[in-house]
Amino acid sequence: MTIMDESPTELAVECEAELAVAAPVVVQPPDTADRTAELLDLRRRVLAGPSDKATEAQHAKGKLTARERIDLLFDPGTFTEVEGLRRHRATGFGLEAKRPHTDGVITGWGLVDGRQVFVYAHDFRIFGGALGEAHAQKIQKIMDMAATTGCPIVGLCDGAGARIQEGVTALAGYGGIFQRNVRNSGVIPQISVILGPCAGGAAYSPALTDFVFMVRDISQMFITGPDVVQAVTGEAITQNGLGGADVHAETSGVAHAAYDDEESCLLEVRFLLSLLPSNNRELPPVERPGDPLDRRCDALVDLVPADPSRAYDMRSVIREITDHGDFFEVHERWAGNVICALARIGGQAVGIVANQPSVLAGVLDISASEKAARFVQLCDAFNIPLVTLVDVPGFLPGVDQEHGGVIRHGAKLLYAYCNATVPRISLIVRKAYGGAYIVMDSRSIGTDLSLAWPTNEIAVMGAEGAANVVFRREIAASEDPDATRRRLIDQYKEELMHPYYAAERGLVDDVIDPAETRIRLIGALTMLRTKATAMPSRKHGNQPQ
């Protein structure tokens, strides 16, 4: 039968059947709801981390995960992640088969007490937190975002250094981070929190930041590890013994603070941020003080002994004059003969530098000078007024100090004060002798207001030493040298070391009642809040090294 013999109806049915057999199956593309569901599932897996086993291993070391740390740092529900889906593009050594999202670092921003702060947090569960190309680019990007928006940045460091499989590309990533650390120095606050290993080149980034926090037993920082140290020097030492939290908080001065657990550490980071401005173009935040502005400090009269040779704890003075006695001490356990602290007085954030008579009689030495100098520079960079409490017998004498360069190290503190343009108030609590008096923000190097208690003794040196030098021949020629020495010491004190000698010559602005110290400081800080100082035009100074 031919086509001509078929009816039109039969022909149509046959053609439809043939078309039905030959037609391809049309698959409808996923709609927006499907794509959204896929995204949400992906995000869920990214937030969960690489595996439950990896999370358990992190907890078994006594460590929180990166996201748990972020939750502690920020106000609840305020963290926004950036590049959470980022993956590396490296090949070789099996890397192409292992490309987890985030690439081992979580970056983003959130609020701390309602103020915007940026963060990067190494995730040790992924590649041990090691830094590769994509990992470094994420950190660099968030550092740039912090700088351009004028906000602090916090690094939660828990990484094994450079990703060896990526070679020199990883090392170059560190270079970009270091460059940004330096460029942002004095522009935005930079805080490093060491919550795991931080070795080799990785240790230099925290060293370039404003503050370094560590946690005992889980934090270690060193350039070369224990194995290398033993191979080169023969010294056997543990990781904590080489670069643990207590080592850097007490011996090296690398860490500004050390804590027993991550929770208390991150709580203190939040407190520190509350005392700092967001950037160098802002003044520190002012809080409404619950502590009365007109509160007298009557306890100060009994806290500080009039005898200049008797020790006391200067922290007790700081607690009396600050709001509610709260302050954040920097390098509390390193160079204890000087105290550096951030606090509030009358709701205003201030930096306090104070000699500590209970440690080495409060003398200045190499470490104390370095500690105070860097703190003064920090306060000046971020517009934080300086209050200096002076009770200093001089610089520490000794061959070790001289050979160690106490001259150039002491000059660092002198340079820092002379270079500072923030409001500066000095209070001479008791003794202030020699060059150390000048260095501790005296009137002659530019303090805005110099106050003193009636217990002050300002002189080139103590009366006993001065009398032995000035009246040496008269004492030697007398029939009773001891009696003559005592008489001449009293004479020297009466003529040159009485409490009003410096005030009579304009080197002290006022001698005040110790009980009125807080009231007077609040008044002075309020008066100086609008201080503006023009500096010489220069690229930068050449400070002592």
Tab-separated table of C-alpha atoms in Angstrom, residues 60 66 218 259 299 326 336 339 407 430 496:
chain	number	residue	atom	x	y	z
A	60	ALA	CA	39.735	17.505	72.344
A	66	ALA	CA	36.669	29.387	64.495
A	218	ILE	CA	46.879	26.302	73.543
A	259	TYR	CA	44.456	34.209	79.936
A	299	ALA	CA	41.584	56.878	100.612
A	326	ASP	CA	38.120	49.385	86.120
A	336	GLY	CA	56.368	45.479	86.084
A	339	ILE	CA	52.254	50.333	84.645
A	407	ILE	CA	70.504	55.329	76.851
A	430	ARG	CA	55.921	61.461	95.453
A	496	LEU	CA	65.573	72.627	97.268
